[in-house]
Amino acid sequence: MTSTITGPTPAHAPTTRPGRWLDGWTPEDPAFWQSHGRRIARRNLGWSIFAEFLGFVVWQLWSIVVVMLPSAGFELTTAESFWLISLPSLVGATLRFPYTFMVAIVGGRNWTMISAGLLLIPAMLLGIVVQNPDAPFWMLLVVAATAGVGGGNFASSMANITHFYPQREKGWALGLNAAGGNVGAAVAQFAVPIVVTVGAAASLNLALAGWMWIPFILIAVWGAWRFMDNITSAKADFSASAQALREPHMWLLALLYIGTFGSFIGFAGVFPKLIADQFPDFSTFQIGTASVSLAFLGALVSSLTRPYGGRLADRFGGARMTAASFLLMAAGAVALIVTLPVAGFWTFLLCFLFLFTATGIGNGATYRMIPSVFAARSGGEVGTQRASAAALGLISAIGAYGGFLVPQVLSASHSATGGYEAAFIGFVVVYLVLAGITFAVYATRRGAFAGARI
């Protein structure tokens, strides 16, 4: 008698069609994932992170360029400076809505190539316009608006990567993708002052603030073309988006996300300007022939603490951590109100880094809340799971409008009072209200969410 030893059925590799379109993509199949899926998904994730990172770099370029424009011969009012800082956020937030669906329409690889290539426009235009101090303000405003294309990249990148990974690994993959992009804001604020001042004897080489990123953008386009893939099964889920829009809690969660992510991107944009206004002697530090700005620390700290916000939310609950983060943000804003008139730069920096840390924790915690809320509302129905995924994209778009609101509130405060204390008083009130809403609606486990762990 002979015995036959049978093993697991070999998984079939996905079929590749011209244009790097993949058929038969089944990441939920463990055999497929181990033999083929993980390797392909990781390759696409790596290049997606790089392209999204450059999107955040371009999106936040004007936040650091604005503070150097006076040294390049430009004359701007405080209000005009804040408009140049905030307009890219307004455009970027708006573009996140169509960008969410472009992956399903043209393919993830194809759209990554296109969206990365579009970054060449704001980079080149910035390099050109900053060489002419006589350029009218409206021209600067138009060029700054084009940087908004970088803000849209987050939505399409997240939508693309979610198709590559199985449900059990989506959280980690999307967390890496988000963190890799957010760090771009810090890198832009760190690298630009160094590059534009190295070897500049009498004046800034401010055009390099745009030109320096062009080789990296070209590498991103080439990498997407050479190494990324399109998935034929990735479809636009318009019905799920419509369902999400009809859910009242989506709008409430979007409000909370404006408070957390919107505060992060808003304060990251204005931090260099606030340092230059309040402590001009500390706006940059000279290291050899290069200038270094410590403003990048704000975006860096918030980006690095975001994953820990998600982890704490897993342990203690997203609602509790979101409410706690709002209380911490309010405390940070109070500390700035108290110390700003009398404290020195280092106290100011520490208070702001505390505020940035709280926004990072809040980013992760609030994002973690979204699927929990939708699951509690539906009892785990598949249709509402799809609505939850759609809501993540919509809420990320709405939250980005905070990057426009925060600078404009600070600008209004400066115009009305000559300082920023009134704006921070307003932020304290808003954070306390949002903390109360989060606790009352989601953290008490009463009413619609009785027994649920949000």
Tab-separated table of C-alpha atoms in Angstrom:
chain	number	residue	atom	x	y	z
A	1	MET	CA	0.000	0.000	0.000
A	2	THR	CA	1.293	3.443	-0.845
A	3	SER	CA	0.352	6.532	1.075
A	4	THR	CA	-0.116	9.894	-0.469
A	5	ILE	CA	0.990	12.971	1.441
A	6	THR	CA	-0.989	16.027	0.510
A	7	GLY	CA	-0.113	19.587	1.327
A	8	PRO	CA	-1.789	22.947	0.884
A	9	THR	CA	-2.928	23.804	-2.597
A	10	PRO	CA	-0.371	26.138	-4.229
A	11	ALA	CA	-1.655	29.667	-4.595
A	12	HIS	CA	-1.945	31.031	-8.088
A	13	ALA	CA	0.083	34.123	-8.909
A	14	PRO	CA	-1.901	37.156	-10.056
A	15	THR	CA	-2.112	37.573	-13.811
A	16	THR	CA	-0.325	40.622	-15.174
A	17	ARG	CA	-1.726	42.408	-18.200
A	18	PRO	CA	-0.078	45.229	-20.196
A	19	GLY	CA	0.186	48.423	-18.172
A	20	ARG	CA	0.976	46.391	-15.030
A	21	TRP	CA	-2.683	45.601	-14.373
A	22	LEU	CA	-3.118	42.722	-11.908
A	23	ASP	CA	-6.002	40.274	-12.233
A	24	GLY	CA	-6.892	37.815	-9.496
A	25	TRP	CA	-5.739	39.915	-6.552
A	26	THR	CA	-6.986	38.047	-3.441
A	27	PRO	CA	-5.049	39.268	-0.368
A	28	GLU	CA	-7.558	37.702	2.060
A	29	ASP	CA	-6.431	34.254	0.859
A	30	PRO	CA	-3.584	33.306	3.281
A	31	ALA	CA	-1.810	31.091	0.721
A	32	PHE	CA	-1.907	33.825	-1.925
A	33	TRP	CA	-0.759	36.444	0.579
A	34	GLN	CA	2.232	34.405	1.753
A	35	SER	CA	3.398	33.309	-1.694
A	36	HIS	CA	2.769	36.398	-3.809
A	37	GLY	CA	0.674	39.121	-2.181
A	38	ARG	CA	2.870	40.409	0.643
A	39	ARG	CA	5.910	40.955	-1.573
A	40	ILE	CA	3.935	42.862	-4.212
A	41	ALA	CA	2.022	44.887	-1.621
A	42	ARG	CA	5.180	45.948	0.197
A	43	ARG	CA	6.765	47.109	-3.047
A	44	ASN	CA	3.722	49.242	-3.860
A	45	LEU	CA	3.561	50.560	-0.295
A	46	GLY	CA	7.197	51.701	-0.375
A	47	TRP	CA	6.782	53.748	-3.542
A	48	SER	CA	3.396	55.036	-2.382
A	49	ILE	CA	4.966	56.355	0.828
A	50	PHE	CA	7.725	58.085	-1.139
A	51	ALA	CA	5.266	59.780	-3.505
A	52	GLU	CA	2.969	60.834	-0.661
A	53	PHE	CA	5.944	62.102	1.325
A	54	LEU	CA	6.834	64.411	-1.582
A	55	GLY	CA	3.192	65.495	-1.731
A	56	PHE	CA	3.356	66.705	1.863
A	57	VAL	CA	6.718	68.371	1.147
A	58	VAL	CA	5.260	70.408	-1.711
A	59	TRP	CA	2.038	71.066	0.218
A	60	GLN	CA	3.985	72.682	3.062
A	61	LEU	CA	6.701	74.479	1.066
A	62	TRP	CA	5.083	77.878	1.397
A	63	SER	CA	4.932	77.569	5.191
A	64	ILE	CA	8.713	77.966	5.319
A	65	VAL	CA	9.208	80.024	2.147
A	66	VAL	CA	6.892	82.773	3.412
A	67	VAL	CA	9.164	83.651	6.342
A	68	MET	CA	12.120	84.025	3.973
A	69	LEU	CA	10.385	86.180	1.362
A	70	PRO	CA	11.202	89.507	3.140
A	71	SER	CA	14.917	88.632	3.015
A	72	ALA	CA	14.513	88.063	-0.733
A	73	GLY	CA	13.079	91.555	-1.233
A	74	PHE	CA	9.332	90.861	-1.004
A	75	GLU	CA	7.081	93.182	1.030
A	76	LEU	CA	4.107	91.384	2.537
A	77	THR	CA	1.599	92.237	5.225
A	78	THR	CA	0.856	89.738	7.982
A	79	ALA	CA	-2.516	88.968	6.430
A	80	GLU	CA	-0.933	88.343	3.026
A	81	SER	CA	1.619	85.999	4.596
A	82	PHE	CA	-1.121	83.965	6.261
A	83	TRP	CA	-2.998	83.713	2.979
A	84	LEU	CA	0.073	82.261	1.281
A	85	ILE	CA	0.385	79.746	4.124
A	86	SER	CA	-3.291	78.743	4.277
A	87	LEU	CA	-4.348	78.661	0.615
A	88	PRO	CA	-2.454	75.420	-0.222
A	89	SER	CA	-4.353	73.724	2.613
A	90	LEU	CA	-7.684	74.975	1.276
A	91	VAL	CA	-6.918	73.679	-2.221
A	92	GLY	CA	-5.411	70.426	-0.930
A	93	ALA	CA	-8.409	69.654	1.284
A	94	THR	CA	-10.792	70.240	-1.623
A	95	LEU	CA	-8.753	68.051	-3.989
A	96	ARG	CA	-8.875	65.137	-1.541
A	97	PHE	CA	-12.488	64.488	-2.549
A	98	PRO	CA	-11.861	63.750	-6.273
A	99	TYR	CA	-8.454	62.217	-5.540
A	100	THR	CA	-10.170	59.567	-3.396
A	101	PHE	CA	-11.866	58.122	-6.492
A	102	MET	CA	-9.072	58.496	-9.053
A	103	VAL	CA	-7.356	55.228	-8.073
A	104	ALA	CA	-10.460	53.241	-8.991
A	105	ILE	CA	-10.932	55.212	-12.209
A	106	VAL	CA	-7.420	55.131	-13.715
A	107	GLY	CA	-5.503	52.652	-11.507
A	108	GLY	CA	-3.270	53.105	-8.465
A	109	ARG	CA	0.033	52.934	-10.371
A	110	ASN	CA	-1.221	55.249	-13.101
A	111	TRP	CA	-2.603	57.809	-10.683
A	112	THR	CA	0.542	57.763	-8.558
A	113	MET	CA	2.522	58.627	-11.694
A	114	ILE	CA	0.098	61.418	-12.586
A	115	SER	CA	-0.285	62.865	-9.081
A	116	ALA	CA	3.478	62.760	-8.461
A	117	GLY	CA	4.112	64.375	-11.854
A	118	LEU	CA	1.693	67.187	-10.985
A	119	LEU	CA	4.025	68.135	-8.113
A	120	LEU	CA	6.463	69.441	-10.728
A	121	ILE	CA	4.110	72.360	-11.431
A	122	PRO	CA	4.148	74.020	-7.971
A	123	ALA	CA	7.846	73.195	-7.496
A	124	MET	CA	8.872	74.832	-10.777
A	125	LEU	CA	6.520	77.804	-10.434
A	126	LEU	CA	7.811	78.506	-6.924
A	127	GLY	CA	11.387	78.412	-8.226
A	128	ILE	CA	10.478	80.976	-10.861
A	129	VAL	CA	8.249	83.415	-8.967
A	130	VAL	CA	10.502	83.899	-5.923
A	131	GLN	CA	13.237	85.279	-8.193
A	132	ASN	CA	11.139	88.384	-8.896
A	133	PRO	CA	10.499	90.566	-5.812
A	134	ASP	CA	8.269	92.794	-7.958
A	135	ALA	CA	5.826	89.948	-8.614
A	136	PRO	CA	2.297	91.045	-7.613
A	137	PHE	CA	0.685	89.381	-4.630
A	138	TRP	CA	-2.015	87.745	-6.742
A	139	MET	CA	0.708	85.916	-8.680
A	140	LEU	CA	2.267	84.614	-5.466
A	141	LEU	CA	-1.208	83.527	-4.370
A	142	VAL	CA	-1.825	81.589	-7.602
A	143	VAL	CA	1.520	79.813	-7.345
A	144	ALA	CA	0.893	78.971	-3.688
A	145	ALA	CA	-2.522	77.568	-4.613
A	146	THR	CA	-0.922	75.080	-7.023
A	147	ALA	CA	0.924	73.538	-4.047
A	148	GLY	CA	-2.458	72.210	-2.976
A	149	VAL	CA	-2.026	69.280	-5.374
A	150	GLY	CA	0.379	67.854	-2.801
A	151	GLY	CA	-2.368	67.765	-0.180
A	152	GLY	CA	-4.620	65.717	-2.423
A	153	ASN	CA	-2.052	62.919	-2.677
A	154	PHE	CA	-2.846	61.635	0.811
A	155	ALA	CA	-6.393	60.617	-0.140
A	156	SER	CA	-5.437	58.759	-3.319
A	157	SER	CA	-2.426	57.104	-1.702
A	158	MET	CA	-4.499	55.783	1.212
A	159	ALA	CA	-7.254	54.620	-1.147
A	160	ASN	CA	-4.688	52.781	-3.274
A	161	ILE	CA	-2.905	50.973	-0.443
A	162	THR	CA	-6.138	49.793	1.174
A	163	HIS	CA	-6.766	47.588	-1.903
A	164	PHE	CA	-3.394	45.835	-1.605
A	165	TYR	CA	-3.574	44.622	1.990
A	166	PRO	CA	-5.808	42.087	3.777
A	167	GLN	CA	-8.119	43.399	6.467
A	168	ARG	CA	-5.898	42.047	9.256
A	169	GLU	CA	-2.904	44.134	8.059
A	170	LYS	CA	-4.585	47.287	6.747
A	171	GLY	CA	-4.103	49.237	9.980
A	172	TRP	CA	-0.345	48.849	10.034
A	173	ALA	CA	0.063	49.505	6.303
A	174	LEU	CA	-2.155	52.584	6.309
A	175	GLY	CA	-0.436	53.850	9.472
A	176	LEU	CA	2.958	53.616	7.790
A	177	ASN	CA	1.595	55.296	4.696
A	178	ALA	CA	0.087	58.171	6.697
A	179	ALA	CA	3.138	58.667	8.910
A	180	GLY	CA	5.507	58.592	5.938
A	181	GLY	CA	3.501	61.334	4.296
A	182	ASN	CA	3.117	63.526	7.386
A	183	VAL	CA	6.875	63.562	7.928
A	184	GLY	CA	7.187	65.411	4.609
A	185	ALA	CA	5.991	68.608	6.300
A	186	ALA	CA	8.854	68.412	8.805
A	187	VAL	CA	11.449	67.569	6.146
A	188	ALA	CA	10.416	70.554	4.017
A	189	GLN	CA	10.761	72.942	6.950
A	190	PHE	CA	14.118	71.448	7.933
A	191	ALA	CA	15.759	71.099	4.508
A	192	VAL	CA	14.685	74.275	2.716
A	193	PRO	CA	16.441	76.815	5.003
A	194	ILE	CA	19.649	74.786	4.808
A	195	VAL	CA	19.669	74.407	1.036
A	196	VAL	CA	18.743	78.005	0.180
A	197	THR	CA	21.423	79.460	2.494
A	198	VAL	CA	24.390	77.157	1.829
A	199	GLY	CA	26.931	79.147	-0.154
A	200	ALA	CA	24.670	82.208	-0.356
A	201	ALA	CA	27.047	85.029	0.479
A	202	ALA	CA	24.889	88.098	-0.027
A	203	SER	CA	21.384	86.776	-0.720
A	204	LEU	CA	19.249	83.682	-0.487
A	205	ASN	CA	19.092	81.141	-3.297
A	206	LEU	CA	15.373	80.991	-2.623
A	207	ALA	CA	14.576	79.480	-6.028
A	208	LEU	CA	16.171	76.272	-4.767
A	209	ALA	CA	13.237	75.854	-2.396
A	210	GLY	CA	11.319	74.663	-5.440
A	211	TRP	CA	14.040	73.344	-7.736
A	212	MET	CA	15.597	71.073	-5.094
A	213	TRP	CA	12.609	68.709	-5.123
A	214	ILE	CA	12.378	68.192	-8.883
A	215	PRO	CA	14.893	65.280	-9.056
A	216	PHE	CA	13.051	63.484	-6.240
A	217	ILE	CA	9.681	64.013	-7.937
A	218	LEU	CA	11.068	62.559	-11.164
A	219	ILE	CA	12.370	59.550	-9.232
A	220	ALA	CA	8.901	59.058	-7.718
A	221	VAL	CA	7.270	59.138	-11.166
A	222	TRP	CA	9.840	56.675	-12.522
A	223	GLY	CA	9.484	54.396	-9.481
A	224	ALA	CA	5.703	54.296	-9.828
A	225	TRP	CA	6.020	53.502	-13.532
A	226	ARG	CA	8.666	50.816	-13.004
A	227	PHE	CA	7.607	49.109	-9.778
A	228	MET	CA	3.964	49.807	-8.897
A	229	ASP	CA	0.834	48.001	-10.084
A	230	ASN	CA	-2.804	48.629	-10.914
A	231	ILE	CA	-5.446	46.300	-9.453
A	232	THR	CA	-8.392	45.560	-11.723
A	233	SER	CA	-10.671	44.717	-8.780
A	234	ALA	CA	-10.265	48.200	-7.247
A	235	LYS	CA	-13.580	49.887	-7.884
A	236	ALA	CA	-15.008	53.243	-6.887
A	237	ASP	CA	-17.603	52.688	-4.169
A	238	PHE	CA	-19.873	55.668	-4.794
A	239	SER	CA	-22.845	54.036	-3.067
A	240	ALA	CA	-20.801	53.539	0.110
A	241	SER	CA	-19.755	57.205	0.003
A	242	ALA	CA	-23.371	58.259	-0.352
A	243	GLN	CA	-24.279	56.040	2.605
A	244	ALA	CA	-21.484	57.564	4.678
A	245	LEU	CA	-22.660	61.082	3.849
A	246	ARG	CA	-26.124	60.225	5.149
A	247	GLU	CA	-24.727	59.093	8.498
A	248	PRO	CA	-24.938	61.983	11.020
A	249	HIS	CA	-22.003	60.644	13.001
A	250	MET	CA	-19.725	60.988	9.975
A	251	TRP	CA	-20.151	64.751	10.169
A	252	LEU	CA	-19.575	64.788	13.909
A	253	LEU	CA	-16.420	62.686	13.503
A	254	ALA	CA	-15.292	65.045	10.728
A	255	LEU	CA	-15.658	67.948	13.169
A	256	LEU	CA	-13.476	66.098	15.675
A	257	TYR	CA	-10.909	65.388	12.971
A	258	ILE	CA	-10.767	69.061	12.063
A	259	GLY	CA	-9.855	69.627	15.700
A	260	THR	CA	-7.056	67.028	15.689
A	261	PHE	CA	-5.574	66.676	12.191
A	262	GLY	CA	-6.680	70.183	11.225
A	263	SER	CA	-4.816	71.574	14.212
A	264	PHE	CA	-1.721	69.577	13.264
A	265	ILE	CA	-1.558	70.732	9.653
A	266	GLY	CA	-2.655	74.272	10.568
A	267	PHE	CA	-0.097	74.776	13.329
A	268	ALA	CA	2.601	73.053	11.250
A	269	GLY	CA	1.987	75.622	8.522
A	270	VAL	CA	2.084	78.691	10.773
A	271	PHE	CA	4.797	77.608	13.209
A	272	PRO	CA	7.699	79.099	11.202
A	273	LYS	CA	5.766	82.358	10.852
A	274	LEU	CA	4.907	82.525	14.554
A	275	ILE	CA	8.544	81.975	15.523
A	276	ALA	CA	9.687	84.659	13.079
A	277	ASP	CA	7.106	87.132	14.444
A	278	GLN	CA	7.572	86.497	18.165
A	279	PHE	CA	11.268	85.602	18.304
A	280	PRO	CA	12.976	86.855	15.129
A	281	ASP	CA	16.437	86.224	16.594
A	282	PHE	CA	15.553	82.528	16.914
A	283	SER	CA	13.827	82.020	13.556
A	284	THR	CA	17.009	80.348	12.271
A	285	PHE	CA	20.277	79.150	13.779
A	286	GLN	CA	23.510	79.501	11.868
A	287	ILE	CA	25.570	76.338	11.395
A	288	GLY	CA	28.559	77.168	9.253
A	289	THR	CA	27.200	78.838	6.130
A	290	ALA	CA	23.767	77.222	6.466
A	291	SER	CA	20.681	78.289	8.406
A	292	VAL	CA	18.576	75.812	10.352
A	293	SER	CA	15.022	76.474	11.563
A	294	LEU	CA	13.677	74.590	14.570
A	295	ALA	CA	10.129	74.987	13.245
A	296	PHE	CA	10.354	71.520	11.700
A	297	LEU	CA	10.234	69.988	15.191
A	298	GLY	CA	6.511	70.694	15.494
A	299	ALA	CA	5.470	68.699	12.426
A	300	LEU	CA	8.015	65.999	13.269
A	301	VAL	CA	6.790	65.494	16.837
A	302	SER	CA	3.152	65.345	15.764
A	303	SER	CA	3.914	62.876	12.958
A	304	LEU	CA	5.884	60.564	15.247
A	305	THR	CA	3.279	60.568	18.016
A	306	ARG	CA	0.348	59.817	15.695
A	307	PRO	CA	0.911	56.015	15.725
A	308	TYR	CA	1.039	56.066	19.529
A	309	GLY	CA	-2.345	57.780	19.561
A	310	GLY	CA	-3.725	54.821	17.646
A	311	ARG	CA	-2.034	52.352	19.954
A	312	LEU	CA	-3.348	54.093	23.084
A	313	ALA	CA	-6.794	54.144	21.487
A	314	ASP	CA	-6.593	50.370	20.991
A	315	ARG	CA	-5.886	49.963	24.690
A	316	PHE	CA	-8.086	52.595	26.328
A	317	GLY	CA	-10.637	53.380	23.621
A	318	GLY	CA	-10.537	55.914	20.798
A	319	ALA	CA	-13.168	58.193	22.338
A	320	ARG	CA	-11.406	58.433	25.684
A	321	MET	CA	-8.052	59.162	24.060
A	322	THR	CA	-9.583	61.697	21.676
A	323	ALA	CA	-11.250	63.518	24.571
A	324	ALA	CA	-7.991	63.393	26.523
A	325	SER	CA	-6.058	64.770	23.552
A	326	PHE	CA	-8.440	67.734	23.287
A	327	LEU	CA	-7.920	68.458	26.974
A	328	LEU	CA	-4.154	68.296	26.448
A	329	MET	CA	-4.430	70.593	23.433
A	330	ALA	CA	-6.441	73.054	25.514
A	331	ALA	CA	-3.784	72.891	28.243
A	332	GLY	CA	-1.059	73.554	25.680
A	333	ALA	CA	-2.929	76.541	24.299
A	334	VAL	CA	-3.476	77.906	27.836
A	335	ALA	CA	0.252	77.560	28.511
A	336	LEU	CA	0.981	79.597	25.385
A	337	ILE	CA	-1.487	82.309	26.420
A	338	VAL	CA	0.094	82.579	29.869
A	339	THR	CA	3.728	82.436	28.802
A	340	LEU	CA	3.721	84.190	25.412
A	341	PRO	CA	3.886	87.765	26.742
A	342	VAL	CA	6.727	87.109	29.198
A	343	ALA	CA	8.511	83.840	28.407
A	344	GLY	CA	11.530	83.335	26.211
A	345	PHE	CA	11.880	81.311	23.043
A	346	TRP	CA	12.660	77.970	24.674
A	347	THR	CA	9.540	78.069	26.836
A	348	PHE	CA	7.521	79.006	23.762
A	349	LEU	CA	9.046	76.084	21.841
A	350	LEU	CA	8.361	73.569	24.616
A	351	CYS	CA	4.747	74.702	24.986
A	352	PHE	CA	4.177	74.372	21.268
A	353	LEU	CA	5.837	70.950	21.113
A	354	PHE	CA	3.485	69.849	23.896
A	355	LEU	CA	0.587	71.092	21.765
A	356	PHE	CA	1.941	69.270	18.708
A	357	THR	CA	2.291	66.060	20.735
A	358	ALA	CA	-1.358	66.312	21.751
A	359	THR	CA	-2.453	66.812	18.122
A	360	GLY	CA	-0.468	63.733	17.103
A	361	ILE	CA	-2.133	61.590	19.765
A	362	GLY	CA	-5.501	63.009	18.749
A	363	ASN	CA	-4.885	62.244	15.065
A	364	GLY	CA	-4.312	58.574	15.756
A	365	ALA	CA	-7.099	58.254	18.308
A	366	THR	CA	-9.776	60.005	16.243
A	367	TYR	CA	-8.942	58.007	13.119
A	368	ARG	CA	-9.195	54.845	15.216
A	369	MET	CA	-12.684	55.887	16.375
A	370	ILE	CA	-14.216	56.009	12.900
A	371	PRO	CA	-14.551	52.266	12.135
A	372	SER	CA	-15.608	51.618	15.754
A	373	VAL	CA	-18.457	54.116	15.522
A	374	PHE	CA	-19.700	52.707	12.211
A	375	ALA	CA	-19.436	49.138	13.504
A	376	ALA	CA	-21.456	50.055	16.615
A	377	ARG	CA	-24.080	51.773	14.477
A	378	SER	CA	-24.487	48.779	12.152
A	379	GLY	CA	-23.813	45.730	14.266
A	380	GLY	CA	-21.030	44.754	11.852
A	381	GLU	CA	-23.094	44.659	8.637
A	382	VAL	CA	-20.967	44.425	5.490
A	383	GLY	CA	-22.644	47.397	3.824
A	384	THR	CA	-21.806	49.662	6.727
A	385	GLN	CA	-18.241	48.365	6.777
A	386	ARG	CA	-17.965	49.699	3.235
A	387	ALA	CA	-19.489	52.980	4.392
A	388	SER	CA	-16.907	53.111	7.177
A	389	ALA	CA	-14.068	52.752	4.668
A	390	ALA	CA	-15.598	55.523	2.540
A	391	ALA	CA	-16.028	57.713	5.616
A	392	LEU	CA	-12.308	57.439	6.389
A	393	GLY	CA	-11.505	59.129	3.070
A	394	LEU	CA	-14.216	61.760	3.378
A	395	ILE	CA	-13.291	62.633	6.958
A	396	SER	CA	-9.602	62.919	6.056
A	397	ALA	CA	-10.586	65.453	3.387
A	398	ILE	CA	-12.829	67.498	5.674
A	399	GLY	CA	-10.228	67.470	8.457
A	400	ALA	CA	-7.643	69.035	6.179
A	401	TYR	CA	-9.677	72.242	6.062
A	402	GLY	CA	-8.260	72.947	9.506
A	403	GLY	CA	-5.032	73.785	7.712
A	404	PHE	CA	-6.864	76.775	6.247
A	405	LEU	CA	-8.895	77.732	9.310
A	406	VAL	CA	-6.052	77.849	11.864
A	407	PRO	CA	-3.884	80.367	9.942
A	408	GLN	CA	-6.906	82.512	9.133
A	409	VAL	CA	-7.980	82.645	12.796
A	410	LEU	CA	-4.447	83.656	13.783
A	411	SER	CA	-4.413	86.285	11.038
A	412	ALA	CA	-7.746	87.711	12.205
A	413	SER	CA	-6.455	87.846	15.771
A	414	HIS	CA	-3.325	89.723	14.690
A	415	SER	CA	-5.335	92.175	12.582
A	416	ALA	CA	-7.797	92.893	15.384
A	417	THR	CA	-5.497	92.957	18.419
A	418	GLY	CA	-1.928	93.087	17.115
A	419	GLY	CA	-1.174	89.708	18.723
A	420	TYR	CA	-2.157	86.063	18.758
A	421	GLU	CA	-3.483	85.614	22.299
A	422	ALA	CA	-7.128	86.087	21.247
A	423	ALA	CA	-6.783	83.275	18.698
A	424	PHE	CA	-5.397	80.884	21.297
A	425	ILE	CA	-8.225	81.769	23.694
A	426	GLY	CA	-10.594	80.771	20.907
A	427	PHE	CA	-8.703	77.515	20.363
A	428	VAL	CA	-8.992	76.694	24.081
A	429	VAL	CA	-12.764	77.154	23.963
A	430	VAL	CA	-13.068	75.007	20.817
A	431	TYR	CA	-10.925	72.200	22.250
A	432	LEU	CA	-12.922	72.118	25.477
A	433	VAL	CA	-16.195	71.979	23.543
A	434	LEU	CA	-14.872	69.153	21.333
A	435	ALA	CA	-13.643	67.266	24.404
A	436	GLY	CA	-17.106	67.587	25.939
A	437	ILE	CA	-18.824	66.406	22.756
A	438	THR	CA	-16.471	63.422	22.443
A	439	PHE	CA	-16.988	62.392	26.035
A	440	ALA	CA	-20.751	62.916	26.079
A	441	VAL	CA	-21.513	61.211	22.761
A	442	TYR	CA	-18.900	58.459	22.499
A	443	ALA	CA	-17.033	57.850	25.763
A	444	THR	CA	-19.872	57.440	28.284
A	445	ARG	CA	-21.193	54.232	26.638
A	446	ARG	CA	-24.778	55.378	27.064
A	447	GLY	CA	-27.549	56.008	24.590
A	448	ALA	CA	-26.851	54.877	21.007
A	449	PHE	CA	-23.456	53.462	22.010
A	450	ALA	CA	-24.448	51.657	25.206
A	451	GLY	CA	-22.123	48.733	25.726
A	452	ALA	CA	-19.917	49.635	22.761
A	453	ARG	CA	-16.194	50.306	23.082
A	454	ILE	CA	-15.591	53.296	20.820
